[in-house]
PDB file of C-alpha atoms in Angstrom:
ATOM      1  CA  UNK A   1    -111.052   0.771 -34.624  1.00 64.00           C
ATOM      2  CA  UNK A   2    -113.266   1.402 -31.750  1.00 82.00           C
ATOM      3  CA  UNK A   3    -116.170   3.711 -31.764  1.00 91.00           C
ATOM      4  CA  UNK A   4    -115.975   6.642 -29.288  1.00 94.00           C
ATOM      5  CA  UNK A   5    -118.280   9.143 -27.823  1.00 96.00           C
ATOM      6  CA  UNK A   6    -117.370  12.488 -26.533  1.00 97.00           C
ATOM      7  CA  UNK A   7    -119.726  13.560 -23.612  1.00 98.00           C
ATOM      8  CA  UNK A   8    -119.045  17.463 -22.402  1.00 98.00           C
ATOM      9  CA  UNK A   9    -120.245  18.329 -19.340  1.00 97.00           C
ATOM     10  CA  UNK A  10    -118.457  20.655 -16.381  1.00 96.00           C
ATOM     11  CA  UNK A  11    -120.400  18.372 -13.328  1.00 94.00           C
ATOM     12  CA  UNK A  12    -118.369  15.957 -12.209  1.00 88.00           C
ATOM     13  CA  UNK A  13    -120.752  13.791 -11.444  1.00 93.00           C
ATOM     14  CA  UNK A  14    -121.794  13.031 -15.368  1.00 94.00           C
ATOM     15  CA  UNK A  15    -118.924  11.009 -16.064  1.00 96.00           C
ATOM     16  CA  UNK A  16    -119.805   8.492 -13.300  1.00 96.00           C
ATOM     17  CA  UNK A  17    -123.298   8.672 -14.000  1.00 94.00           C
ATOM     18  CA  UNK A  18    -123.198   7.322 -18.137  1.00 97.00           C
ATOM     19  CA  UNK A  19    -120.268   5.176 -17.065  1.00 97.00           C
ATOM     20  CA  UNK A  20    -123.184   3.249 -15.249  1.00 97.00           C
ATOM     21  CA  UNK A  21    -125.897   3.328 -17.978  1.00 96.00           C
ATOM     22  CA  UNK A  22    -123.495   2.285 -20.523  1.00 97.00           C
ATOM     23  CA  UNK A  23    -121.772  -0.109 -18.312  1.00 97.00           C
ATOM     24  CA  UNK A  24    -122.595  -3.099 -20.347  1.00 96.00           C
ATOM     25  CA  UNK A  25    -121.831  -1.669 -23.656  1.00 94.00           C
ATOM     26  CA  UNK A  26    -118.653  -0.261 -22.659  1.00 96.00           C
ATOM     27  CA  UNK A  27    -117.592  -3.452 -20.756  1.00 96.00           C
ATOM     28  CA  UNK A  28    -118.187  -5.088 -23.977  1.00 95.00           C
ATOM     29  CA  UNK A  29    -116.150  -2.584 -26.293  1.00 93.00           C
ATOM     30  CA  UNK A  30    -118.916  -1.619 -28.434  1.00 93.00           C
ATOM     31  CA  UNK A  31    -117.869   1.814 -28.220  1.00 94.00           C
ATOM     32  CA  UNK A  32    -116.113   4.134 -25.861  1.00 94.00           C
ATOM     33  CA  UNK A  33    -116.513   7.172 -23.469  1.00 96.00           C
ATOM     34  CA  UNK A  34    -114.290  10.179 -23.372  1.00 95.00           C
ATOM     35  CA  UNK A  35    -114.829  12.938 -21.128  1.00 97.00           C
ATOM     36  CA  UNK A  36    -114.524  16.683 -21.278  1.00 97.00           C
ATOM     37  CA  UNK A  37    -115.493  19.310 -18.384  1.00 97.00           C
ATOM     38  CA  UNK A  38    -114.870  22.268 -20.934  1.00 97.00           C
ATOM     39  CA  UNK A  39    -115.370  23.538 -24.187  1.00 97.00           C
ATOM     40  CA  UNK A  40    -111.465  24.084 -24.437  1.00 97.00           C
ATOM     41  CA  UNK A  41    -110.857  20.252 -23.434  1.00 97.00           C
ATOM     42  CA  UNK A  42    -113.633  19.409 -25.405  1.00 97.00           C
ATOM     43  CA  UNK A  43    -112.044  21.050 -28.646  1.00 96.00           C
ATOM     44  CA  UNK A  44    -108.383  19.163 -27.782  1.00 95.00           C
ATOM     45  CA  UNK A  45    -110.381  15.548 -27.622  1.00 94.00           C
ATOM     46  CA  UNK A  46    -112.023  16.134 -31.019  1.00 93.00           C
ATOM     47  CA  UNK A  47    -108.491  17.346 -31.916  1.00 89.00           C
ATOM     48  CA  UNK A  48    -106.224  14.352 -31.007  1.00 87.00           C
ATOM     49  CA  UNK A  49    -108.786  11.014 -30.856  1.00 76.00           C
ATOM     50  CA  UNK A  50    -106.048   8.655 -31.347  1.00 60.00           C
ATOM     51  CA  UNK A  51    -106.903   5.504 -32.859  1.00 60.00           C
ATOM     52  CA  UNK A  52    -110.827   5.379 -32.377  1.00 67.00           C
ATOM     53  CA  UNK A  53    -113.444   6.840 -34.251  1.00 89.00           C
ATOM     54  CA  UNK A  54    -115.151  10.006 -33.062  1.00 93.00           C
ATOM     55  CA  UNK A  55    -119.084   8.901 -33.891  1.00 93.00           C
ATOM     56  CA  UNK A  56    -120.805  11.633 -31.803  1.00 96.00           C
ATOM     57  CA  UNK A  57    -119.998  14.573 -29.572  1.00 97.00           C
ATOM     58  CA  UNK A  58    -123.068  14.856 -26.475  1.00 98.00           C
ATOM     59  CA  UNK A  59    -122.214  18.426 -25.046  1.00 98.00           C
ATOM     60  CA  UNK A  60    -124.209  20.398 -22.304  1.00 97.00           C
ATOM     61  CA  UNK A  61    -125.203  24.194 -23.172  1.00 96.00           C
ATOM     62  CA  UNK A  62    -124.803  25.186 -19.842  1.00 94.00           C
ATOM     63  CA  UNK A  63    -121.014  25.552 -18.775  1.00 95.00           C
ATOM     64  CA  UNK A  64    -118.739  27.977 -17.354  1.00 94.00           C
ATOM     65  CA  UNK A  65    -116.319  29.460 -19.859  1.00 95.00           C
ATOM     66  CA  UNK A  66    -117.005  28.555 -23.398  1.00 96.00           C
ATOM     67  CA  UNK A  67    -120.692  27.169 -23.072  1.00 96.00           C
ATOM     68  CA  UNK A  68    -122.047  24.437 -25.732  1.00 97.00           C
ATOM     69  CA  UNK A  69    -123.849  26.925 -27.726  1.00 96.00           C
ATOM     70  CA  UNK A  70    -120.167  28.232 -28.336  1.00 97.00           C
ATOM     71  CA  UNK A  71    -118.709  24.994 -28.979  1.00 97.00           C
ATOM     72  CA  UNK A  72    -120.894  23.904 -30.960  1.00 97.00           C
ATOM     73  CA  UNK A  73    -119.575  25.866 -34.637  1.00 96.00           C
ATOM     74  CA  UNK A  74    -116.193  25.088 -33.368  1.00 96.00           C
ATOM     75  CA  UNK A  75    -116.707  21.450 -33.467  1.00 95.00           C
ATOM     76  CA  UNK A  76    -118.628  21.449 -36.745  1.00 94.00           C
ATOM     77  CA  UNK A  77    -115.080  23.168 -38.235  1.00 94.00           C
ATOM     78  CA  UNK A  78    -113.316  20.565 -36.312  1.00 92.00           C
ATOM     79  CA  UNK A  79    -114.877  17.906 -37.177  1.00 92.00           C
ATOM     80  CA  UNK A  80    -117.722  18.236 -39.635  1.00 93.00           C
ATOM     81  CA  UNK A  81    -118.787  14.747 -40.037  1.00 91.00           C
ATOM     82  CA  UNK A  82    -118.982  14.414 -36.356  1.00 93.00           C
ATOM     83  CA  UNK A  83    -122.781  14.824 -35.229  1.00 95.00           C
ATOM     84  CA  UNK A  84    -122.957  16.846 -31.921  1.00 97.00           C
ATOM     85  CA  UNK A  85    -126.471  16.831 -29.634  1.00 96.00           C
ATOM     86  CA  UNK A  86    -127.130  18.949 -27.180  1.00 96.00           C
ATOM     87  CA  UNK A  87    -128.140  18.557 -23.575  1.00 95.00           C
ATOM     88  CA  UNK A  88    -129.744  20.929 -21.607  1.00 92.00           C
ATOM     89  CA  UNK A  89    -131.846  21.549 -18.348  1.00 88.00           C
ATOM     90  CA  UNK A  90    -133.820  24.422 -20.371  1.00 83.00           C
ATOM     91  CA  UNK A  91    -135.397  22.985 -23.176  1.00 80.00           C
ATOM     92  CA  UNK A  92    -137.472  25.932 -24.469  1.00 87.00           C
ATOM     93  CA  UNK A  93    -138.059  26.656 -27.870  1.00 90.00           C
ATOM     94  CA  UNK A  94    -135.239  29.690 -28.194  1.00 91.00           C
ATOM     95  CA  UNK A  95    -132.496  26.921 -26.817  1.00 89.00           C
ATOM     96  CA  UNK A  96    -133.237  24.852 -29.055  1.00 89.00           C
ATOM     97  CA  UNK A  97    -133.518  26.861 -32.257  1.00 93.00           C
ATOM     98  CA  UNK A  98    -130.278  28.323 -31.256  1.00 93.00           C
ATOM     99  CA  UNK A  99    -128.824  24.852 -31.307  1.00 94.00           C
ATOM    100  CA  UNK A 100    -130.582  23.384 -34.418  1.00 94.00           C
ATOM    101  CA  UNK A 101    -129.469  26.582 -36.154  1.00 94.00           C
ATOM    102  CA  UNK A 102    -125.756  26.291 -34.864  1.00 93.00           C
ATOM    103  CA  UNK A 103    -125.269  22.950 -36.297  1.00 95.00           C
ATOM    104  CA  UNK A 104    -127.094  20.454 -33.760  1.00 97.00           C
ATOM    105  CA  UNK A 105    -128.241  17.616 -34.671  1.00 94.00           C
ATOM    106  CA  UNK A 106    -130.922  16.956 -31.842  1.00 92.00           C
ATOM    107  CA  UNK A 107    -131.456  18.594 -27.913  1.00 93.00           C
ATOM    108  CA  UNK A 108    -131.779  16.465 -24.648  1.00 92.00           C
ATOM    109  CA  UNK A 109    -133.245  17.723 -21.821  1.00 91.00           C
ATOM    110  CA  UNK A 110    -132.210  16.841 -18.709  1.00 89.00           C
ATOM    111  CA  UNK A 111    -133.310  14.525 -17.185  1.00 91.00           C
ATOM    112  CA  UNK A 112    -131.866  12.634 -20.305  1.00 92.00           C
ATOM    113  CA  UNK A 113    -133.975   9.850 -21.610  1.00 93.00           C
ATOM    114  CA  UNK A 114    -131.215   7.163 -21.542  1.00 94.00           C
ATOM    115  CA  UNK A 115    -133.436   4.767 -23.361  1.00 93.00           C
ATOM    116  CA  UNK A 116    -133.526   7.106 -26.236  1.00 91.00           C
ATOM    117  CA  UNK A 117    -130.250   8.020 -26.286  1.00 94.00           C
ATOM    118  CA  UNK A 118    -128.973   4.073 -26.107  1.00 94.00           C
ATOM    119  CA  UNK A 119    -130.753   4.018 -29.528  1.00 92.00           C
ATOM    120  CA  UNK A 120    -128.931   7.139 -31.004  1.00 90.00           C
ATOM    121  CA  UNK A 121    -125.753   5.938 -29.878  1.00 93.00           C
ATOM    122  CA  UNK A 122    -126.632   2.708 -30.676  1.00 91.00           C
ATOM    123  CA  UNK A 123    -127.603   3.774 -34.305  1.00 89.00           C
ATOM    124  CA  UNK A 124    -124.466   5.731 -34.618  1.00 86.00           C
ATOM    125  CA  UNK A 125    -121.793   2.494 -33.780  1.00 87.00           C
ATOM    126  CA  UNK A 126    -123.888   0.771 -36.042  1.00 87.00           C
ATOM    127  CA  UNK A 127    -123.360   3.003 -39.517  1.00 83.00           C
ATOM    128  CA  UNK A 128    -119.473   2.565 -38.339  1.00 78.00           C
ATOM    129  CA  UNK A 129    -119.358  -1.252 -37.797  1.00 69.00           C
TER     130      UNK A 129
END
């Protein structure tokens, strides 16, 4: 069973861009990539994973609709065992409570620091190997 990772983001550039830092990895099937520009799409891929293994949910605060503050309980009911970190342009110290509070596991500011994300994913696929 593969290992997957659900990124949530309403730019529709972010899918493009992680498809090219984790090129390698996902070439090589150590895990894989879903994509959700919503909360709501976000909620039916934790919903209906098929036959991989949701390891971690990376969802950005800011998004139109149901924003990733909102999300966020609604995919610790979902999916409790699932850790979620949260991205975020606006990394002050009221976003980030909020999240930590809500259920987060961690925040990423944006820019993200893909080498220290590479390690928390790379962590993650590991405890599920």
């Amino acid at each position: 069973m593969s290992s997957l990772i659900l990124v949530v983001d309403d730019e529709t550039d972010v899918e493009m861009f992680f498809r090219q830092q984790f090129r390698r990895e996902l070439r090589a099937g150590r895990f894989t990539m879903d994509f959700a520009q919503s909360g709501d799409s976000a909620l039916q891929h934790i919903n209906d994973t098929g036959g991989a293994s949701l390891v971690l949910i990376l969802s950005d605060i800011n998004m139109p609709g149901m924003s990733g503050l909102e999300l966020l309980p609604r995919a610790k009911t979902a999916r409790p065992d699932v850790p979620v970190i949260m991205i975020t342009a606006y990394g002050d110290d009221v976003t980030k409570r909020k999240a930590l509070e809500g259920g987060a596991e961690g925040l990423l500011t944006k820019p993200i620091d893909f080498v220290a994300l590479r390690s928390e994913i790379d962590s993650r696929v590991a405890r599920t190997a």
